[in-house]
Tab-separated table of C-alpha atoms in Angstrom:
chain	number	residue	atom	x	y	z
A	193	UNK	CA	-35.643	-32.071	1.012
A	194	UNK	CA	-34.257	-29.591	-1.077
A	195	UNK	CA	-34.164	-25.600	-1.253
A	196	UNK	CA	-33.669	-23.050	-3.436
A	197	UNK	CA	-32.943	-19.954	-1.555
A	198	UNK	CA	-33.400	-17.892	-4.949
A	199	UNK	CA	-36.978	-19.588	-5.814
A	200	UNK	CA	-38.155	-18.993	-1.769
A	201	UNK	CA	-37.101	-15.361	-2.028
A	202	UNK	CA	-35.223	-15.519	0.914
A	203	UNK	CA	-31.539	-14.156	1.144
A	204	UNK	CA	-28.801	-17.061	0.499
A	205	UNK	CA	-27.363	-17.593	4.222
A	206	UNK	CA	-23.537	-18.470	5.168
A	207	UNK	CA	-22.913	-22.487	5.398
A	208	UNK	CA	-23.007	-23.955	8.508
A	209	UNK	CA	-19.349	-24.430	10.059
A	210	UNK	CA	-19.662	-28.131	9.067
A	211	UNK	CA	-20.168	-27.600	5.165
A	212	UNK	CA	-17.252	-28.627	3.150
A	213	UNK	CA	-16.977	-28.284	-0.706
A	214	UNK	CA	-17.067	-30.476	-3.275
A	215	UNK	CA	-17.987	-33.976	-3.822
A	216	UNK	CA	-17.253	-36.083	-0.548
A	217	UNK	CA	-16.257	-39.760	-0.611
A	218	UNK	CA	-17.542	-41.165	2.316
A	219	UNK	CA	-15.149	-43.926	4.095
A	220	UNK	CA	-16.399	-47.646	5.114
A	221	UNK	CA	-16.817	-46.374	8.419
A	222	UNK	CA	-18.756	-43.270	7.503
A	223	UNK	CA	-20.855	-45.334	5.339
A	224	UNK	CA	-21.816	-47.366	8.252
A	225	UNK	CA	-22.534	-44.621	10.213
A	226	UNK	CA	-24.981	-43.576	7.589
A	227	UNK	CA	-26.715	-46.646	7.120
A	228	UNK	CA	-27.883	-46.185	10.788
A	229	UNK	CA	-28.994	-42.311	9.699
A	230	UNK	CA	-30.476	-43.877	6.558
A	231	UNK	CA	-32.308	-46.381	8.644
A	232	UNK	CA	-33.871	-44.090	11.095
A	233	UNK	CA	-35.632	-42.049	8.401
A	234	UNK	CA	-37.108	-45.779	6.643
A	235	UNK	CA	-38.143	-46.504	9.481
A	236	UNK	CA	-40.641	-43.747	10.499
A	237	UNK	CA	-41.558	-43.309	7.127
A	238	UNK	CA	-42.751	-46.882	7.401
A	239	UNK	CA	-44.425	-46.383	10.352
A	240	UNK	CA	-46.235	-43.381	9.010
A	241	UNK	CA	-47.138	-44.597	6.033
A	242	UNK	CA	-49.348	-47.538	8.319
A	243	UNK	CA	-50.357	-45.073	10.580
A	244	UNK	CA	-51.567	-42.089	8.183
A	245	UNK	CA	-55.924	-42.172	8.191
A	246	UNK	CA	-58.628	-39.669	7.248
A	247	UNK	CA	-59.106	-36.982	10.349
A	248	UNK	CA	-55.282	-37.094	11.055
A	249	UNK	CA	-53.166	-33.653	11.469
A	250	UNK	CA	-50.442	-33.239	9.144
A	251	UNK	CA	-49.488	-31.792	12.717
A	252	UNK	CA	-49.976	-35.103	14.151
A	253	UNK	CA	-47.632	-36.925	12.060
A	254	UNK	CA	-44.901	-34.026	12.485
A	255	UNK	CA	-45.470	-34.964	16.151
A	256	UNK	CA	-45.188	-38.696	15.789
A	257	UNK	CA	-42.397	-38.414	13.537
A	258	UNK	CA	-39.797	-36.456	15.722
A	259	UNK	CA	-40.424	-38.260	18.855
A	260	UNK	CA	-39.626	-41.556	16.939
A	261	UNK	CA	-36.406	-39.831	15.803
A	262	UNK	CA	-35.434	-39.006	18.934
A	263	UNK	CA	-36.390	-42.184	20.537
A	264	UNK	CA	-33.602	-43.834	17.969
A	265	UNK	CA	-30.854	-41.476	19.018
A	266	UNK	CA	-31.158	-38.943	16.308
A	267	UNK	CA	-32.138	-35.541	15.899
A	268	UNK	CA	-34.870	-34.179	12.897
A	269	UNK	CA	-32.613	-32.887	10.039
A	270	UNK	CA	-35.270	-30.591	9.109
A	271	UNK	CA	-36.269	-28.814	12.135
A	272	UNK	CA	-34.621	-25.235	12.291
A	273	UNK	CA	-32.900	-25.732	8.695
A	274	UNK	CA	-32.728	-22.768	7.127
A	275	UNK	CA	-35.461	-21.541	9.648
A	276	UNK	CA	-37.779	-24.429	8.770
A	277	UNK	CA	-40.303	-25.253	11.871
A	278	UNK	CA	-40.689	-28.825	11.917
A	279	UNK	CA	-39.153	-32.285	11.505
A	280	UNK	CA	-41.343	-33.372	8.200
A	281	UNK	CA	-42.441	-31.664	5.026
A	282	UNK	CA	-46.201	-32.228	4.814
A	283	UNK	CA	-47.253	-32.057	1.440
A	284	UNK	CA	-50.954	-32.581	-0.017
A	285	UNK	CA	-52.407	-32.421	-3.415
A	286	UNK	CA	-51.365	-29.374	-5.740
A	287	UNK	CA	-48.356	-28.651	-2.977
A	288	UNK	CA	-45.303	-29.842	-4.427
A	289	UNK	CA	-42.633	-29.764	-1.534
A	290	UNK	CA	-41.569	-28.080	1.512
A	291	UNK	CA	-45.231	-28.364	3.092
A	292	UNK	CA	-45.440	-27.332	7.143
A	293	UNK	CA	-47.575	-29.687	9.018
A	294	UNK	CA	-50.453	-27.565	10.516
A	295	UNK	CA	-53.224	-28.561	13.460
A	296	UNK	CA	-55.743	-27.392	10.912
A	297	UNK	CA	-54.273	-29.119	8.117
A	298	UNK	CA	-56.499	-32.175	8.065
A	299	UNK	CA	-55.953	-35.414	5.889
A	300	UNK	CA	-58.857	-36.507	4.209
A	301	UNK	CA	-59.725	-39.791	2.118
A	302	UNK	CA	-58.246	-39.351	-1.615
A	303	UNK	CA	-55.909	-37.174	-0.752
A	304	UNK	CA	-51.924	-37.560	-2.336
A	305	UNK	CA	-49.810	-36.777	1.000
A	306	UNK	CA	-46.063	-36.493	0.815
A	307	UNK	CA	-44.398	-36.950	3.889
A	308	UNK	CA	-40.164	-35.885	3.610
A	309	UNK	CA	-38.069	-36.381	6.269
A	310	UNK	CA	-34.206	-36.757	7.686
A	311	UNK	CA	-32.555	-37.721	10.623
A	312	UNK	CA	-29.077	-36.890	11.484
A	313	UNK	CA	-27.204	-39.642	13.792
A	314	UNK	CA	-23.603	-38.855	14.891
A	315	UNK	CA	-22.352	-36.495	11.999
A	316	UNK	CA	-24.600	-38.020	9.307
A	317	UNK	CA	-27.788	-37.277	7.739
A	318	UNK	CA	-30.158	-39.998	5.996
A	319	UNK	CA	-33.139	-38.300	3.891
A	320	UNK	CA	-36.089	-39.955	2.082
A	321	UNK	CA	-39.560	-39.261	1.042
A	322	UNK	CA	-42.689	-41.093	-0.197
A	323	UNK	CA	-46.205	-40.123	-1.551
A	324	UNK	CA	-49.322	-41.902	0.289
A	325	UNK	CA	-52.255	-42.520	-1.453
A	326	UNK	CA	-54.604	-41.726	1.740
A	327	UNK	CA	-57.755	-44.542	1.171
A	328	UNK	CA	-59.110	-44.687	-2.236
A	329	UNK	CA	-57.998	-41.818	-4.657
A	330	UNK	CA	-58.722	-41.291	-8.154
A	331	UNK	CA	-57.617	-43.716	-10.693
A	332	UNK	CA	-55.340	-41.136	-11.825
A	333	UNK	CA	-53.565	-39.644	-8.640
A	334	UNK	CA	-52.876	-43.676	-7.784
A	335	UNK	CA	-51.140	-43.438	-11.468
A	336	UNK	CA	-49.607	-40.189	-11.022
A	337	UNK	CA	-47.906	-41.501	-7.402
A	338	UNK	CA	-46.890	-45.173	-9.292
A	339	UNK	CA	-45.130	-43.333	-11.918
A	340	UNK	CA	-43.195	-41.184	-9.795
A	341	UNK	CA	-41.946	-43.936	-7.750
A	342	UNK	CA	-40.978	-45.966	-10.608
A	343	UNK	CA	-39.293	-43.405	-11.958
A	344	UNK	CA	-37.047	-42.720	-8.954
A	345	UNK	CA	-36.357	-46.638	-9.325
A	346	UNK	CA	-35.560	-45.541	-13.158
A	347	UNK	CA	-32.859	-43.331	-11.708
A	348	UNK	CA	-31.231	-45.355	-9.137
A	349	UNK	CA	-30.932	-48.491	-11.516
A	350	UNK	CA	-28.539	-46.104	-13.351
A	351	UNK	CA	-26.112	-45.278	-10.575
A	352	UNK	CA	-22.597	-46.910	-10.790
A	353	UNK	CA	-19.365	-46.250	-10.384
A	354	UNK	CA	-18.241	-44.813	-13.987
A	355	UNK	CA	-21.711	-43.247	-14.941
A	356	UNK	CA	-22.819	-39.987	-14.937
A	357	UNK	CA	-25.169	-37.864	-13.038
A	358	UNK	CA	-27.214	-37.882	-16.390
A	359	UNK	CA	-27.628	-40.704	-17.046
A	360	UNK	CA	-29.947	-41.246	-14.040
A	361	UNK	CA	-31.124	-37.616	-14.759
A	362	UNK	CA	-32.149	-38.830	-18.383
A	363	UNK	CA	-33.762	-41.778	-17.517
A	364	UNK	CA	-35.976	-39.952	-15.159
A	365	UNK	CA	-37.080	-38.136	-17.140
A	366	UNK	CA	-37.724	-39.957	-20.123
A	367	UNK	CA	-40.149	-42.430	-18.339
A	368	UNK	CA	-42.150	-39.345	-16.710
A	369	UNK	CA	-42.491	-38.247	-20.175
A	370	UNK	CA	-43.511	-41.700	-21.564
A	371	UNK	CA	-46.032	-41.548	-19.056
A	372	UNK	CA	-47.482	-38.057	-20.211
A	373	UNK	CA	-46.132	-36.412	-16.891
A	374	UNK	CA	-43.980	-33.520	-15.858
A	375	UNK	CA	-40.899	-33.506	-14.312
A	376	UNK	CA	-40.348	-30.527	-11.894
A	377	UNK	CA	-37.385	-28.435	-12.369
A	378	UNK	CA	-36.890	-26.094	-9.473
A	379	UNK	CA	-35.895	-28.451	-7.341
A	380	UNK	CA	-33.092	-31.368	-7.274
A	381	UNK	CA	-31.885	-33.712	-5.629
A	382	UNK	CA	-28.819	-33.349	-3.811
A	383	UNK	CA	-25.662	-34.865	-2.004
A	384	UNK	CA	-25.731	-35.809	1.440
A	385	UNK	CA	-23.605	-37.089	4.317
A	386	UNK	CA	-21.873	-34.685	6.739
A	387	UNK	CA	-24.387	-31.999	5.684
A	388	UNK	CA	-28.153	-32.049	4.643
A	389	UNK	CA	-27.153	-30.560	1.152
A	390	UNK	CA	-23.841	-31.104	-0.300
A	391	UNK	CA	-22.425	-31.320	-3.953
A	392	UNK	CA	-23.682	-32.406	-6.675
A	393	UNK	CA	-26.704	-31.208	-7.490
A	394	UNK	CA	-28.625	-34.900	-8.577
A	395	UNK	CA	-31.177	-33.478	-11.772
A	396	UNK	CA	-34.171	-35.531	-12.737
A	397	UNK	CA	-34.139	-33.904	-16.210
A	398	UNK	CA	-31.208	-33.132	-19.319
A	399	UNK	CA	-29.361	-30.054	-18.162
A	400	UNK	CA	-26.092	-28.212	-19.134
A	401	UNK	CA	-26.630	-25.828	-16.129
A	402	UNK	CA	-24.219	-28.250	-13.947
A	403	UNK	CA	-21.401	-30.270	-14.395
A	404	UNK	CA	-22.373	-33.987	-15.488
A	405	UNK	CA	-20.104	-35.395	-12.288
A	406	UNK	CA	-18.875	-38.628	-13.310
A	407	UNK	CA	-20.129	-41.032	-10.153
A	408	UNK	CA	-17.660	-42.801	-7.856
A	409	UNK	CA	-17.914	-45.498	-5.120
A	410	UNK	CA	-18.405	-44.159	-1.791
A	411	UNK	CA	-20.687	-40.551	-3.434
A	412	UNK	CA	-24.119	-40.628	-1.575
A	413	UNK	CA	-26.528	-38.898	-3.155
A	414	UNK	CA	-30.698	-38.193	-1.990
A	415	UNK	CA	-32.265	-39.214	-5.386
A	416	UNK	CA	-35.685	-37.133	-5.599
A	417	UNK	CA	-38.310	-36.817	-8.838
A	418	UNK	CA	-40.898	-34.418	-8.052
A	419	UNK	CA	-43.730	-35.337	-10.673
A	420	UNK	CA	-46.479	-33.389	-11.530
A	421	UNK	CA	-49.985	-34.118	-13.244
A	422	UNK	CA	-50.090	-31.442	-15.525
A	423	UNK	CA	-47.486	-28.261	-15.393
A	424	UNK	CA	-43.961	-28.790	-14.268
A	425	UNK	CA	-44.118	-24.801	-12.992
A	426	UNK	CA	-44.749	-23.986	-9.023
A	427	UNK	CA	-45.234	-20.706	-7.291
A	428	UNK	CA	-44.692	-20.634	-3.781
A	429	UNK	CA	-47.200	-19.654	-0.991
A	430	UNK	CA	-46.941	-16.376	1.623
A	431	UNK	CA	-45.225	-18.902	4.001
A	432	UNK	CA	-42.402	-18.311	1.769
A	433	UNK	CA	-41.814	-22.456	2.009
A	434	UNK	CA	-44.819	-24.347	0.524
A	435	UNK	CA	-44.152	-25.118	-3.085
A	436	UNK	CA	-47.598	-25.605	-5.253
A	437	UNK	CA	-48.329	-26.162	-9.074
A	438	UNK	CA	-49.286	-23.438	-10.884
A	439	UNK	CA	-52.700	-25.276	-12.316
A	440	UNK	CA	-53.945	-26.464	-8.816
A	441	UNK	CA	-53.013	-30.133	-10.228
A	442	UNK	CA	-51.550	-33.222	-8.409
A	443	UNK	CA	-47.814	-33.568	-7.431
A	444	UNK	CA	-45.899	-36.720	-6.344
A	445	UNK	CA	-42.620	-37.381	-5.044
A	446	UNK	CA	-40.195	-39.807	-3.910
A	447	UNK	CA	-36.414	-39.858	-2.594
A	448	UNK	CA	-34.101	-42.280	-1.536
A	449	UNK	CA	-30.171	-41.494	-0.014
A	450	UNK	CA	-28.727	-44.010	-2.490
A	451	UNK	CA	-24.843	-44.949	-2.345
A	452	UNK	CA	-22.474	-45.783	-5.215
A	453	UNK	CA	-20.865	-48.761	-5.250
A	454	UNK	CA	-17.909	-50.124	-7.689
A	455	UNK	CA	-20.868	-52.454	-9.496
A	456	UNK	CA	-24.022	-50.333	-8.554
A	457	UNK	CA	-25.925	-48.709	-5.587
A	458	UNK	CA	-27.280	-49.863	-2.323
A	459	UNK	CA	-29.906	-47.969	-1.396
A	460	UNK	CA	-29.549	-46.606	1.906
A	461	UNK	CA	-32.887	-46.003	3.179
A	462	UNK	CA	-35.030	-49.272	1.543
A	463	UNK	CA	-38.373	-49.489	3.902
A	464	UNK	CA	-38.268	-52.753	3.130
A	465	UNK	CA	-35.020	-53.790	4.740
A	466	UNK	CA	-36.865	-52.407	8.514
């Protein structure tokens, strides 16, 4: 999850009493505790991702999902951030990000659901997303989600102690290029640890807007291409949260809270580890 307070029109609020600046390196014992964080959030995603059928609430799986982070000693990252009312992002279709689950939103067969989510266990955060193809969707949406996984895989391969933030950035988005994609630029990925959001700002395109941090062992960073079907432009609904592509097109995503090693990454929240 990721906000821009400029983009959502709302006014940029004071950090919490818990933010710190600059790039944190997080100890062998904070790591640890972040693995657990990290573990929480693959886990329900998992879950949801077997659970999620046609006739569902994105409600429903809001519902689901905080009671299954509370049930593993955590509490939602999302709910009450920044004002946000829930403990997932709920994203279908042409919405981008930042989606609230609704009763009346209903899942249907073919749809592209993203489903983002954190869970904060004792000081540390753990944040992830995936894209669901719900039942059998159009040869092209089931492209349009491969590709944007891949690419986040594109990105992470990258990470290392020594390398750069754009070097992951670049690769990124040079294979959702290849691909005849678009990368979305109004939102980034992030670090995290301590605090939802922390520094740096992780790009999934070329930019000399930010510094190009130079990645060191212990940095954890939430990795997270947002790739769209046909313009990388969004406009953002009277909710003031829902992000949705400008041409009414399809939008995938994918994140992963990815640490830096001295020889590579581990990536923190792997489904397939739980």
């Amino acid at each position: 999850m990721n906000i821009l307070s400029q983009l959502l029109n709302k006014p940029a609020l004071p950090a919490p009493k818990r933010q710190r600046r600059g790039i944190e390196i997080k100890s062998s014992r904070e790591i640890a505790t972040m693995r657990q964080a990290a573990k929480i959030v693959a886990t329900v995603l998992k879950e949801i991702s077997g659970r999620v059928e046609p006739g569902m609430t994105t409600l429903d799986l809001d519902t689901y999902a905080e009671q299954r982070i509370r049930e593993m000693g955590a509490t939602p990252s999302f709910k009450g951030y920044h004002g946000f009312p829930a403990s997932i992002c709920s994203s279908i279709n042409n919405e981008v990000v930042h989606g609230i689950p609704n009763r009346r939103k209903v899942i249907r067969a073919g749809d592209v659901l993203k489903v983002d989510t954190g869970a904060y266990f004792e000081g540390f955060h753990g944040d992830s997303c995936i894209t669901i193809a719900v039942g059998t969707v159009a040869v092209e949406a089931e492209r349009l989600i491969r590709v944007a996984e891949e690419a986040l895989y594109k990105g992470i391969e990258q990470v290392k102690a020594g390398a750069y933030l754009l070097d992951l950035a670049g690769a990124i988005e040079d294979y959702v290029k290849a691909n005849g994609f678009t990368v979305v630029e109004d939102f980034t990925g992030h670090g995290v640890g301590r605090n939802l959001h922390e520094e740096p700002s992780v790009f999934n395109f070329r930019t000399k807007e930010m510094p190009n941090e130079k990645l060191r062992a212990g940095m954890t960073l939430a990795i997270e291409p947002i790739v769209n079907q046909g313009s990388r432009y969004v406009r953002i609904l009277g909710d003031r949260w829902t992000a949705v592509t400008v041409d009414k097109k399809l939008s995938a995503q994918f994140e992963h809270t990815v640490l830096v090693t001295d020889t590579g990454y581990e990536i923190l929240t792997d489904r397939t580890a739980v």
